[in-house]
GROMACS .gro file of C-alpha atoms in nm:
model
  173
    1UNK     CA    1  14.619  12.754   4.242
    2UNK     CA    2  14.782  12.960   3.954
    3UNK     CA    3  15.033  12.814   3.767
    4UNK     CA    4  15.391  13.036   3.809
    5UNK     CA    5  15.481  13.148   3.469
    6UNK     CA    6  15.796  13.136   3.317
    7UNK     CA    7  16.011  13.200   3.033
    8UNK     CA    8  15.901  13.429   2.756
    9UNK     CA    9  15.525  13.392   2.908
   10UNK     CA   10  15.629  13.617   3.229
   11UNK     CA   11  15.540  13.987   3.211
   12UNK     CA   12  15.891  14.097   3.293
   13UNK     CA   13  15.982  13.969   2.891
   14UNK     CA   14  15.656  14.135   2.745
   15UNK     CA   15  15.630  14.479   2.636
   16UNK     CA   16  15.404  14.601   2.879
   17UNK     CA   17  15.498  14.492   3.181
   18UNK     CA   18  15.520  14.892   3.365
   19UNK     CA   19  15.184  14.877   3.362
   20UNK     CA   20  15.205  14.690   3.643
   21UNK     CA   21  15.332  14.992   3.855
   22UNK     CA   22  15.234  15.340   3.861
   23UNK     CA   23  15.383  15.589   3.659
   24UNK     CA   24  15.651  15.834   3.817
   25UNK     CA   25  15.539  16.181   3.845
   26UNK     CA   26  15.894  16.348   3.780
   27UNK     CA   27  15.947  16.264   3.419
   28UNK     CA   28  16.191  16.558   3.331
   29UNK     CA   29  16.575  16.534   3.406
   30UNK     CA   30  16.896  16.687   3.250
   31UNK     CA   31  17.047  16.401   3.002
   32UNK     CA   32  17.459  16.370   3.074
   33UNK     CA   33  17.623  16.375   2.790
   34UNK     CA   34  17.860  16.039   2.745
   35UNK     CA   35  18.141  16.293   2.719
   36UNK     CA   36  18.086  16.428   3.056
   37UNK     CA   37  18.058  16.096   3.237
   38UNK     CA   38  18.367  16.008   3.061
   39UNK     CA   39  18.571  16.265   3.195
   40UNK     CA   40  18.437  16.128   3.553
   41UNK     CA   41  18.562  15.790   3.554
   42UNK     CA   42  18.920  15.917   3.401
   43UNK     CA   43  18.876  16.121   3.713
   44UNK     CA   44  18.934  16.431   3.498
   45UNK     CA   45  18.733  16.653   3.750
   46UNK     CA   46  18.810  16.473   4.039
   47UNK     CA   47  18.515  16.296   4.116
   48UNK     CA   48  18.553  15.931   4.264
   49UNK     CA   49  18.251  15.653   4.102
   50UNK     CA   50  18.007  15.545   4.407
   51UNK     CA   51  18.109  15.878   4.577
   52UNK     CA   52  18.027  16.100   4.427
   53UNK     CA   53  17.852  16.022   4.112
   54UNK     CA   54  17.698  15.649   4.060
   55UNK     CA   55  17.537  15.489   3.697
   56UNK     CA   56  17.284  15.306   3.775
   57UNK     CA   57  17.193  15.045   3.478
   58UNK     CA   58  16.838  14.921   3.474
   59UNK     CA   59  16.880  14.719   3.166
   60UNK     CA   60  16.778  14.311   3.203
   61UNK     CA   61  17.017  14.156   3.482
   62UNK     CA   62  17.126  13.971   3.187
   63UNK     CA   63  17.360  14.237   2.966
   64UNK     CA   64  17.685  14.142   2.879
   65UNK     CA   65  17.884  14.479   2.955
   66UNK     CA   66  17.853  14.739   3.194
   67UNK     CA   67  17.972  15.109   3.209
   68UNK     CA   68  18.268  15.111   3.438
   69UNK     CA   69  18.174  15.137   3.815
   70UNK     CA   70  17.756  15.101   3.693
   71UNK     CA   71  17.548  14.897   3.905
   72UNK     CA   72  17.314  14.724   3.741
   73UNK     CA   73  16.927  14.743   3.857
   74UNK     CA   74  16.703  14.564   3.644
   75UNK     CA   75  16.384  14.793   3.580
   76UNK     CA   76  16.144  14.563   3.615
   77UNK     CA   77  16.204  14.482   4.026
   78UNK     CA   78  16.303  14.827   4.082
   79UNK     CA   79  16.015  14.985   4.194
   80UNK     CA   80  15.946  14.693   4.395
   81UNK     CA   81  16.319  14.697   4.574
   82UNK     CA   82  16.289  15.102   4.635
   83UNK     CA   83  16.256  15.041   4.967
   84UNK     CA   84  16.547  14.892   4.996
   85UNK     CA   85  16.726  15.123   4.749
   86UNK     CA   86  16.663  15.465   4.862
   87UNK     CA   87  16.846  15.466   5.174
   88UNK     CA   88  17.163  15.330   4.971
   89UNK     CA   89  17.145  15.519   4.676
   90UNK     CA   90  17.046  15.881   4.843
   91UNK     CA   91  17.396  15.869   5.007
   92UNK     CA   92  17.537  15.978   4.643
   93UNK     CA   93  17.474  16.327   4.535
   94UNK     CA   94  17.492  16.231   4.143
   95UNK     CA   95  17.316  15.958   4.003
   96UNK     CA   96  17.313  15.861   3.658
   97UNK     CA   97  17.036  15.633   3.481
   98UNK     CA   98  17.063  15.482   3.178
   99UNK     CA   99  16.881  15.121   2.985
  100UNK     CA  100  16.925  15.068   2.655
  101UNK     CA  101  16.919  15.347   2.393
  102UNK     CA  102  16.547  15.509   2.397
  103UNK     CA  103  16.557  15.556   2.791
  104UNK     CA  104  16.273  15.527   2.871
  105UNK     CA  105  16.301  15.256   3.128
  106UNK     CA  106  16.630  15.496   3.245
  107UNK     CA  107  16.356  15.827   3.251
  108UNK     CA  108  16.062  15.563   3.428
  109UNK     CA  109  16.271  15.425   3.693
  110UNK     CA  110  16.470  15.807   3.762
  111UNK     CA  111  16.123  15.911   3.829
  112UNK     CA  112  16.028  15.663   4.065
  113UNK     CA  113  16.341  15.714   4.259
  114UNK     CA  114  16.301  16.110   4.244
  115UNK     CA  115  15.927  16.077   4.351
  116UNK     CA  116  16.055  15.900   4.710
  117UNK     CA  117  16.351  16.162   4.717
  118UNK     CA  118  16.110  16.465   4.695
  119UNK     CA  119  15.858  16.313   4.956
  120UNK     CA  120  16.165  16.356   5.184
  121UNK     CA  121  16.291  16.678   5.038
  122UNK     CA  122  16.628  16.509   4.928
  123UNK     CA  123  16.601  16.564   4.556
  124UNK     CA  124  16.796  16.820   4.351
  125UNK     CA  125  16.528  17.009   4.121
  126UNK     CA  126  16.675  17.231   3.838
  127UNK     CA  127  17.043  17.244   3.695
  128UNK     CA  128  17.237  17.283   4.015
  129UNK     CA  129  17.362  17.019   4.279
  130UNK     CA  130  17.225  17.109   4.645
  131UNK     CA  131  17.399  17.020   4.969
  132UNK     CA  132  17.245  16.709   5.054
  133UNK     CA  133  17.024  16.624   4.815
  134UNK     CA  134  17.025  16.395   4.489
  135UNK     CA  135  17.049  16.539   4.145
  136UNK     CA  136  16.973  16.289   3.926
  137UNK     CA  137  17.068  16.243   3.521
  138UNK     CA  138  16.975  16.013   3.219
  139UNK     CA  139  17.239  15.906   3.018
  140UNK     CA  140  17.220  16.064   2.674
  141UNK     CA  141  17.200  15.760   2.399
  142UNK     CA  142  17.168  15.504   2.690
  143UNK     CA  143  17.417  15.258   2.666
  144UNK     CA  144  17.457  15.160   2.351
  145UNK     CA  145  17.520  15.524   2.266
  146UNK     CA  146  17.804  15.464   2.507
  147UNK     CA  147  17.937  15.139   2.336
  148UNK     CA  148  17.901  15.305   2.012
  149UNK     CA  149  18.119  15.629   2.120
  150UNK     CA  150  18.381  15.443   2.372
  151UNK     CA  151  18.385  15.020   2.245
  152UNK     CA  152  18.407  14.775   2.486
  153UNK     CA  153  18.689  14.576   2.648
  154UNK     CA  154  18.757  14.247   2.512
  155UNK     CA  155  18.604  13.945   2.641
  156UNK     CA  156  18.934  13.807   2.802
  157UNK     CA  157  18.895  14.106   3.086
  158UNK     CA  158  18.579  13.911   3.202
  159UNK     CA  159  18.570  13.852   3.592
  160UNK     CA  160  18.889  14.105   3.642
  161UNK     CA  161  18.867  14.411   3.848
  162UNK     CA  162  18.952  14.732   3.625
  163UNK     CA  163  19.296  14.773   3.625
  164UNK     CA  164  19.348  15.054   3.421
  165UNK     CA  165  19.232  15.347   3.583
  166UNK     CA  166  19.019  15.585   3.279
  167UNK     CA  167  18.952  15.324   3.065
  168UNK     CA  168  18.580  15.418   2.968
  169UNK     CA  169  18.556  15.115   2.756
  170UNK     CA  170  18.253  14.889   2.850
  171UNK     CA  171  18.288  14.591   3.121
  172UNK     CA  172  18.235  14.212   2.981
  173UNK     CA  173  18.042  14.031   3.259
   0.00000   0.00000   0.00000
């Protein structure tokens, strides 16, 4: 019997542990610019998070600040939990990855949700949203573009709800 590996020896804290899974066919998607998403959760266009727009951050499960109203959705189980995923997160007709800064686990795990979307012809292709389906985005900069641009909130706000509707500054968790 194999011995479970742990700690820095598991593939989910080596470089190449997406080899693993196959790579997503849609690799091309509009980035959001922080600016825009901003406007969103001050509700500057109306739009309401989880309704109609949701971030979705597949950074580790162990970040220390989120986006307001992001879920976060570690990259490395993703693909394995899509599944379970799709039916929740097709219900929202914007959806907004983001990881780090480079994106590229935000671009690999978009893909992977698009490819499931299009094999049920619920994915938004182009620049237009389409009654029904999903049009999906990758946050430009990733999150620490975001930090950099709108800060965080201090570490006292840990464990609170938001109370302060359009404050764009990064959750402590």
């Amino acid at each position: 019997m194999a011995t479970p590996l742990k700690g820095d020896a598991h593939p989910i804290n080596q470089n190449g542990w997406p080899d693993a899974y196959p790579a997503p066919s849609t690799t091309n998607f509009d980035q959001l610019e922080p600016s825009v998403l901003a406007s969103w959760l001050q509700e500057a266009e109306g739009k309401v998070p989880g309704v109609d727009y949701l971030v979705v951050d597949v950074r580790r499960a162990d970040c220390e600040y989120l986006i307001p109203g992001a879920i976060n959705l570690p990259a490395h189980s993703f693909y394995q939990a899509l599944p379970s995923l799709l039916p929740l997160l097709s219900r929202v007709p914007i959806l907004i990855f983001h990881c780090g800064n480079k994106n590229t686990r935000g671009f690999r795990c978009a893909g992977w949700l698009a490819d499931e979307l299009k094999a049920s012809d619920r994915y938004a292709e182009g620049n237009q949203q389409q009654d029904g389906k999903v049009k999906i985005y990758v946050l430009k900069g990733g999150y620490n573009g975001w930090e950099k641009e709108y800060g965080v909130q201090d570490i006292e706000t840990r464990g609170r709800r938001q109370s302060e509707k359009g404050d764009v500054k990064a959750v402590p968790l």
